[in-house]
Each structure stands twice: as structure tokens, then as C-alpha cells.
Amino acid sequence: MKLETRDWTDIEDALDARGHAVLHGVLTESQCDELAALYPLKTGYRSRVVMARHGFGRGEYKYFAYPLPPLLDRLRHALYPRLAPIANRWNRQLGIDTKYPDDLATFLQRCHQAGQRRPTPLILEYGEGDYNCLHQDLYGEHVFPLQVAILLSEPGRDFSGGEFVMTEVSGKSQRADVVPLRQGDAVVFTVNQRPTMGRRGFRKAAMRHGVSRIRSGRRHTVGLIFHDAR
């Protein structure tokens, strides 16, 4: 994991410029395989979602129950304090009064006091023909503006297709990015909106993310969302 050795200035610059940043090799191959092997288990989850039933795309995912798998719990708590200063600066630039605390435990306490008590970290499974529609992961009043997805499968070996996609709309400008990932890579990305510089100062850019259609094989991903759900 070794987050302290990352160049967080470069990560912050990428988030400011594009709304996403890749952290290579956050998990090892064996860690990825161990997490992917959790998917078929019946225990450890609070719910399962079949995406086609809700118009979300095709494929399915499961929300973990508390306590989270130890590796994901450690990673969630380690990433949050690195991202909170960026989230607070973005809010100041957008004129939003919300200030995020320095540690995840305090932020989750805020969520739970507002009735957002259900854990949001999840694991997703896609097969041939599956995809994830562009969306935003908003679960209540309290929203942390950054989240993380980690690819557990290896492109070209385990699956083909299935690229991580982000779109941005800011004023009359629209943009789409395909973010290349390898097994164990994490992408930090905008949940719903981020500041972009316009002619009159900062303005909100609306961000959405999704996954393109899987052409073959099977793709697993874990998502770390920092706010909990109602």
C-alpha cells in the first residue's frame, strides 16, 4: 500500500486538472485475488444489487457490511486524510461551507448522526456484455467529494473491454476520459462536482463515471466511498 511514498503533489495536480488521478500498484496481485475471491461468499455483505433491475447497466455488485474486510478498512482510513485537504480546498473554491474533519472516524460519526449508517464500500462483478451506466454515488446529505476504485482483475488476461470512463460538463464544455488501469491500480476520482476555472473565477463541473461494455471474461473491482448511506 505505502501511501506515504506517493507523490501527493502530482496526485493533487491531476485531480485539479482532470478530476481523477491513478495510483499504480496500490494492491498486490495476491491481495487483488483474495478480495475477488470474496465475491461469491454469502456472508460479509449487507445487500446485493443486480444492475439491470434498476436501469444501472448490466452486472452486479455487493455492499460490504461492517466490519469491512481488514485490508479495505485500513485502506479507507489511510486514504481519507490524504484526500480531505483537497476536498476542503475544493469546497472553499466553490463557496461551499462544509469542512471535512482530518480523520475518517470523525467524518463517519457525522454521517451516522445524520442517519447515514449503512457502509458504502462495495465489490463489483462484470461478465461478457456487462457495463455500468454513467452515474454519481450520492447516498444522503453528507457527501465526501472524492472516492476510489481499485481494479482487481488484469486487462487482457482476465477480461477485455471494461474501461473506466469519466465525463465532465462545465458550462458549455463537455469532455470524456478513458482511464487506463492495470490489476492493483487505484483511481481517485470526483464523486459529483469539482471546481474548474472559468472567465469569472471558479465554477462547478459536474462529473459522472461508469464502465464500458465487457467484451469477454470477468472483471472485479472494489469501490471505496467515504460517506455512508441512509
mmCIF file of C-alpha atoms in Angstrom:
data_model
loop_
_atom_site.group_PDB
_atom_site.id
_atom_site.type_symbol
_atom_site.label_atom_id
_atom_site.label_comp_id
_atom_site.label_asym_id
_atom_site.label_seq_id
_atom_site.Cartn_x
_atom_site.Cartn_y
_atom_site.Cartn_z
ATOM 1 C CA MET A 1 0.000 0.000 0.000
ATOM 2 C CA LYS A 2 2.714 2.512 1.116
ATOM 3 C CA LEU A 3 0.656 5.642 0.518
ATOM 4 C CA GLU A 4 3.224 7.843 2.231
ATOM 5 C CA THR A 5 5.740 7.255 -0.587
ATOM 6 C CA ARG A 6 3.364 8.562 -3.270
ATOM 7 C CA ASP A 7 3.858 11.968 -4.849
ATOM 8 C CA TRP A 8 0.704 13.565 -3.466
ATOM 9 C CA THR A 9 1.509 16.874 -5.137
ATOM 10 C CA ASP A 10 1.259 15.164 -8.538
ATOM 11 C CA ILE A 11 -1.927 13.379 -7.459
ATOM 12 C CA GLU A 12 -3.469 16.668 -6.336
ATOM 13 C CA ASP A 13 -2.428 18.351 -9.592
ATOM 14 C CA ALA A 14 -4.070 15.562 -11.613
ATOM 15 C CA LEU A 15 -7.289 15.841 -9.605
ATOM 16 C CA ASP A 16 -7.335 19.600 -10.160
ATOM 17 C CA ALA A 17 -6.669 19.251 -13.882
ATOM 18 C CA ARG A 18 -8.861 16.266 -14.787
ATOM 19 C CA GLY A 19 -10.929 15.271 -11.775
ATOM 20 C CA HIS A 20 -9.158 11.913 -11.444
ATOM 21 C CA ALA A 21 -5.711 10.505 -10.648
ATOM 22 C CA VAL A 22 -4.245 6.994 -10.924
ATOM 23 C CA LEU A 23 -2.281 5.386 -8.078
ATOM 24 C CA HIS A 24 -0.367 2.484 -9.577
ATOM 25 C CA GLY A 25 0.111 -0.759 -7.658
ATOM 26 C CA VAL A 26 -1.893 0.070 -4.547
ATOM 27 C CA LEU A 27 -2.652 -3.644 -4.108
ATOM 28 C CA THR A 28 -0.530 -6.667 -4.992
ATOM 29 C CA GLU A 29 -1.756 -9.434 -7.285
ATOM 30 C CA SER A 30 -2.345 -11.744 -4.323
ATOM 31 C CA GLN A 31 -4.300 -9.061 -2.448
ATOM 32 C CA CYS A 32 -6.452 -8.491 -5.532
ATOM 33 C CA ASP A 33 -7.104 -12.221 -5.894
ATOM 34 C CA GLU A 34 -8.014 -12.534 -2.200
ATOM 35 C CA LEU A 35 -10.546 -9.705 -2.454
ATOM 36 C CA ALA A 36 -12.049 -11.010 -5.714
ATOM 37 C CA ALA A 37 -12.474 -14.428 -4.064
ATOM 38 C CA LEU A 38 -14.802 -12.819 -1.511
ATOM 39 C CA TYR A 39 -17.450 -12.083 -4.120
ATOM 40 C CA PRO A 40 -19.219 -15.494 -4.168
ATOM 41 C CA LEU A 41 -19.444 -15.652 -0.369
ATOM 42 C CA LYS A 42 -22.870 -15.346 1.236
ATOM 43 C CA THR A 43 -21.656 -13.581 4.366
ATOM 44 C CA GLY A 44 -19.956 -10.233 4.874
ATOM 45 C CA TYR A 45 -22.407 -8.183 2.813
ATOM 46 C CA ARG A 46 -25.420 -6.037 3.627
ATOM 47 C CA SER A 47 -27.012 -6.158 0.149
ATOM 48 C CA ARG A 48 -26.639 -7.333 -3.450
ATOM 49 C CA VAL A 49 -27.706 -5.245 -6.454
ATOM 50 C CA VAL A 50 -28.462 -6.658 -9.915
ATOM 51 C CA MET A 51 -27.879 -3.607 -12.063
ATOM 52 C CA ALA A 52 -30.309 -4.410 -14.893
ATOM 53 C CA ARG A 53 -33.250 -4.421 -12.463
ATOM 54 C CA HIS A 54 -32.669 -0.744 -11.682
ATOM 55 C CA GLY A 55 -31.543 0.563 -15.073
ATOM 56 C CA PHE A 56 -27.960 0.931 -13.845
ATOM 57 C CA GLY A 57 -26.468 -1.165 -16.671
ATOM 58 C CA ARG A 58 -25.603 -4.869 -16.570
ATOM 59 C CA GLY A 59 -23.633 -6.764 -13.965
ATOM 60 C CA GLU A 60 -23.987 -6.785 -10.212
ATOM 61 C CA TYR A 61 -22.386 -5.557 -7.040
ATOM 62 C CA LYS A 62 -22.489 -6.128 -3.302
ATOM 63 C CA TYR A 63 -22.158 -3.640 -0.461
ATOM 64 C CA PHE A 64 -19.938 -4.855 2.349
ATOM 65 C CA ALA A 65 -21.328 -4.978 5.876
ATOM 66 C CA TYR A 66 -19.453 -3.647 8.868
ATOM 67 C CA PRO A 67 -16.882 -4.669 9.908
ATOM 68 C CA LEU A 68 -15.252 -4.267 6.499
ATOM 69 C CA PRO A 69 -12.547 -6.681 5.326
ATOM 70 C CA PRO A 70 -9.433 -5.514 7.233
ATOM 71 C CA LEU A 71 -7.458 -4.601 4.104
ATOM 72 C CA LEU A 72 -10.236 -2.361 2.784
ATOM 73 C CA ASP A 73 -10.832 -0.832 6.197
ATOM 74 C CA ARG A 74 -7.143 0.089 6.561
ATOM 75 C CA LEU A 75 -7.007 1.486 3.052
ATOM 76 C CA ARG A 76 -10.177 3.553 3.516
ATOM 77 C CA HIS A 77 -8.820 5.072 6.730
ATOM 78 C CA ALA A 78 -5.377 5.687 5.202
ATOM 79 C CA LEU A 79 -6.654 7.383 2.035
ATOM 80 C CA TYR A 80 -9.169 9.712 3.648
ATOM 81 C CA PRO A 81 -6.695 12.055 5.441
ATOM 82 C CA ARG A 82 -4.705 12.404 2.218
ATOM 83 C CA LEU A 83 -7.830 13.498 0.349
ATOM 84 C CA ALA A 84 -9.574 15.637 2.991
ATOM 85 C CA PRO A 85 -7.331 18.719 2.426
ATOM 86 C CA ILE A 86 -8.116 18.579 -1.311
ATOM 87 C CA ALA A 87 -11.840 18.223 -0.594
ATOM 88 C CA ASN A 88 -11.740 21.200 1.782
ATOM 89 C CA ARG A 89 -9.896 23.374 -0.731
ATOM 90 C CA TRP A 90 -12.396 22.463 -3.445
ATOM 91 C CA ASN A 91 -15.263 23.479 -1.164
ATOM 92 C CA ARG A 92 -13.615 26.834 -0.428
ATOM 93 C CA GLN A 93 -13.130 27.454 -4.147
ATOM 94 C CA LEU A 94 -16.788 26.664 -4.806
ATOM 95 C CA GLY A 95 -18.056 28.719 -1.872
ATOM 96 C CA ILE A 96 -19.362 25.655 -0.008
ATOM 97 C CA ASP A 97 -19.299 25.985 3.789
ATOM 98 C CA THR A 98 -18.797 22.283 4.577
ATOM 99 C CA LYS A 99 -15.422 21.444 6.140
ATOM 100 C CA TYR A 100 -14.309 17.833 6.386
ATOM 101 C CA PRO A 101 -12.533 16.629 9.539
ATOM 102 C CA ASP A 102 -8.976 15.322 9.426
ATOM 103 C CA ASP A 103 -9.821 11.663 10.069
ATOM 104 C CA LEU A 104 -12.394 9.261 8.657
ATOM 105 C CA ALA A 105 -13.761 8.132 12.037
ATOM 106 C CA THR A 106 -14.913 11.668 12.840
ATOM 107 C CA PHE A 107 -16.460 12.115 9.397
ATOM 108 C CA LEU A 108 -18.319 8.789 9.660
ATOM 109 C CA GLN A 109 -19.631 9.855 13.071
ATOM 110 C CA ARG A 110 -21.081 12.923 11.339
ATOM 111 C CA CYS A 111 -22.705 10.683 8.723
ATOM 112 C CA HIS A 112 -24.142 8.326 11.330
ATOM 113 C CA GLN A 113 -25.597 11.163 13.384
ATOM 114 C CA ALA A 114 -27.465 12.271 10.250
ATOM 115 C CA GLY A 115 -28.888 8.761 9.731
ATOM 116 C CA GLN A 116 -26.308 7.657 7.141
ATOM 117 C CA ARG A 117 -25.239 4.461 8.898
ATOM 118 C CA ARG A 118 -25.010 1.869 6.112
ATOM 119 C CA PRO A 119 -21.493 1.125 4.799
ATOM 120 C CA THR A 120 -20.863 2.038 1.160
ATOM 121 C CA PRO A 121 -17.635 0.179 0.212
ATOM 122 C CA LEU A 122 -18.577 -2.366 -2.436
ATOM 123 C CA ILE A 123 -17.294 -5.018 -4.809
ATOM 124 C CA LEU A 124 -18.497 -5.236 -8.415
ATOM 125 C CA GLU A 125 -18.561 -8.174 -10.815
ATOM 126 C CA TYR A 126 -18.998 -7.854 -14.592
ATOM 127 C CA GLY A 127 -19.203 -10.603 -17.213
ATOM 128 C CA GLU A 128 -19.327 -10.540 -21.012
ATOM 129 C CA GLY A 129 -21.732 -7.849 -22.242
ATOM 130 C CA ASP A 130 -21.975 -6.121 -18.853
ATOM 131 C CA TYR A 131 -21.415 -2.394 -18.314
ATOM 132 C CA ASN A 132 -22.061 0.356 -15.786
ATOM 133 C CA CYS A 133 -24.041 3.443 -16.811
ATOM 134 C CA LEU A 134 -22.610 6.877 -16.075
ATOM 135 C CA HIS A 135 -23.627 7.840 -12.551
ATOM 136 C CA GLN A 136 -22.760 9.570 -9.262
ATOM 137 C CA ASP A 137 -22.575 7.797 -5.892
ATOM 138 C CA LEU A 138 -24.689 10.060 -3.672
ATOM 139 C CA TYR A 139 -26.262 8.466 -0.604
ATOM 140 C CA GLY A 140 -27.531 11.270 1.599
ATOM 141 C CA GLU A 141 -26.915 14.782 2.870
ATOM 142 C CA HIS A 142 -23.255 14.194 3.697
ATOM 143 C CA VAL A 143 -21.121 13.552 0.616
ATOM 144 C CA PHE A 144 -17.335 13.359 0.520
ATOM 145 C CA PRO A 145 -16.380 14.670 -2.952
ATOM 146 C CA LEU A 146 -13.711 12.075 -3.778
ATOM 147 C CA GLN A 147 -13.816 8.293 -3.951
ATOM 148 C CA VAL A 148 -11.556 5.423 -5.036
ATOM 149 C CA ALA A 149 -11.939 2.382 -7.274
ATOM 150 C CA ILE A 150 -9.356 -0.419 -7.416
ATOM 151 C CA LEU A 151 -9.203 -2.876 -10.307
ATOM 152 C CA LEU A 152 -8.838 -6.456 -9.039
ATOM 153 C CA SER A 153 -8.609 -8.149 -12.457
ATOM 154 C CA GLU A 154 -5.923 -7.914 -15.146
ATOM 155 C CA PRO A 155 -6.966 -6.428 -18.519
ATOM 156 C CA GLY A 156 -6.094 -8.654 -21.453
ATOM 157 C CA ARG A 157 -5.787 -11.723 -19.229
ATOM 158 C CA ASP A 158 -8.991 -11.807 -17.196
ATOM 159 C CA PHE A 159 -11.184 -9.627 -19.394
ATOM 160 C CA SER A 160 -11.279 -7.320 -22.413
ATOM 161 C CA GLY A 161 -13.172 -4.058 -22.763
ATOM 162 C CA GLY A 162 -14.474 -2.724 -19.456
ATOM 163 C CA GLU A 163 -12.621 0.601 -19.431
ATOM 164 C CA PHE A 164 -13.196 3.058 -16.598
ATOM 165 C CA VAL A 165 -14.841 6.157 -18.084
ATOM 166 C CA MET A 166 -15.368 9.666 -16.690
ATOM 167 C CA THR A 167 -17.334 12.556 -18.164
ATOM 168 C CA GLU A 168 -17.290 16.229 -17.242
ATOM 169 C CA VAL A 169 -19.751 19.014 -18.035
ATOM 170 C CA SER A 170 -18.740 22.583 -17.194
ATOM 171 C CA GLY A 171 -20.757 25.399 -18.712
ATOM 172 C CA LYS A 172 -20.914 24.683 -22.451
ATOM 173 C CA SER A 173 -17.833 22.437 -22.299
ATOM 174 C CA GLN A 174 -18.081 18.644 -22.256
ATOM 175 C CA ARG A 175 -15.309 16.063 -22.004
ATOM 176 C CA ALA A 176 -14.893 12.294 -21.639
ATOM 177 C CA ASP A 177 -11.812 10.442 -20.390
ATOM 178 C CA VAL A 178 -10.965 6.747 -20.544
ATOM 179 C CA VAL A 179 -8.701 5.949 -17.577
ATOM 180 C CA PRO A 180 -6.319 3.018 -18.204
ATOM 181 C CA LEU A 181 -5.829 0.725 -15.211
ATOM 182 C CA ARG A 182 -3.919 -2.483 -14.515
ATOM 183 C CA GLN A 183 -4.582 -5.025 -11.782
ATOM 184 C CA GLY A 184 -3.987 -3.412 -8.386
ATOM 185 C CA ASP A 185 -4.182 0.159 -9.676
ATOM 186 C CA ALA A 186 -6.498 2.622 -7.955
ATOM 187 C CA VAL A 187 -8.189 5.636 -9.467
ATOM 188 C CA VAL A 188 -9.132 8.519 -7.193
ATOM 189 C CA PHE A 189 -11.957 10.478 -8.776
ATOM 190 C CA THR A 190 -14.644 13.093 -8.293
ATOM 191 C CA VAL A 191 -17.961 11.881 -6.881
ATOM 192 C CA ASN A 192 -20.226 14.592 -8.256
ATOM 193 C CA GLN A 193 -18.651 18.025 -8.783
ATOM 194 C CA ARG A 194 -15.305 19.789 -8.715
ATOM 195 C CA PRO A 195 -14.037 23.340 -9.256
ATOM 196 C CA THR A 196 -12.834 24.439 -12.679
ATOM 197 C CA MET A 197 -11.562 27.885 -13.603
ATOM 198 C CA GLY A 198 -13.832 29.973 -15.786
ATOM 199 C CA ARG A 199 -13.586 33.545 -17.014
ATOM 200 C CA ARG A 200 -15.195 34.814 -13.810
ATOM 201 C CA GLY A 201 -13.454 32.535 -11.338
ATOM 202 C CA PHE A 202 -14.195 29.026 -10.175
ATOM 203 C CA ARG A 203 -17.356 27.255 -11.285
ATOM 204 C CA LYS A 204 -18.782 23.775 -10.744
ATOM 205 C CA ALA A 205 -18.020 20.982 -13.189
ATOM 206 C CA ALA A 206 -20.422 18.028 -12.999
ATOM 207 C CA MET A 207 -18.652 14.648 -13.104
ATOM 208 C CA ARG A 208 -20.002 11.155 -13.757
ATOM 209 C CA HIS A 209 -18.263 7.797 -14.005
ATOM 210 C CA GLY A 210 -19.028 4.382 -15.462
ATOM 211 C CA VAL A 211 -17.556 1.278 -17.087
ATOM 212 C CA SER A 212 -17.681 0.454 -20.801
ATOM 213 C CA ARG A 213 -19.045 -2.856 -22.045
ATOM 214 C CA ILE A 214 -17.071 -6.004 -21.204
ATOM 215 C CA ARG A 215 -16.203 -7.790 -24.444
ATOM 216 C CA SER A 216 -15.010 -11.026 -22.828
ATOM 217 C CA GLY A 217 -14.042 -12.548 -19.484
ATOM 218 C CA ARG A 218 -14.840 -11.360 -15.979
ATOM 219 C CA ARG A 219 -13.911 -8.091 -14.250
ATOM 220 C CA HIS A 220 -13.874 -7.399 -10.492
ATOM 221 C CA THR A 221 -13.445 -4.011 -8.839
ATOM 222 C CA VAL A 222 -13.719 -2.665 -5.312
ATOM 223 C CA GLY A 223 -15.025 0.815 -4.615
ATOM 224 C CA LEU A 224 -14.164 2.865 -1.538
ATOM 225 C CA ILE A 225 -16.731 5.576 -0.866
ATOM 226 C CA PHE A 226 -16.025 7.613 2.236
ATOM 227 C CA HIS A 227 -19.541 8.727 3.164
ATOM 228 C CA ASP A 228 -22.014 6.131 4.398
ATOM 229 C CA ALA A 229 -25.608 5.746 3.185
ATOM 230 C CA ARG A 230 -29.089 6.175 4.605
#
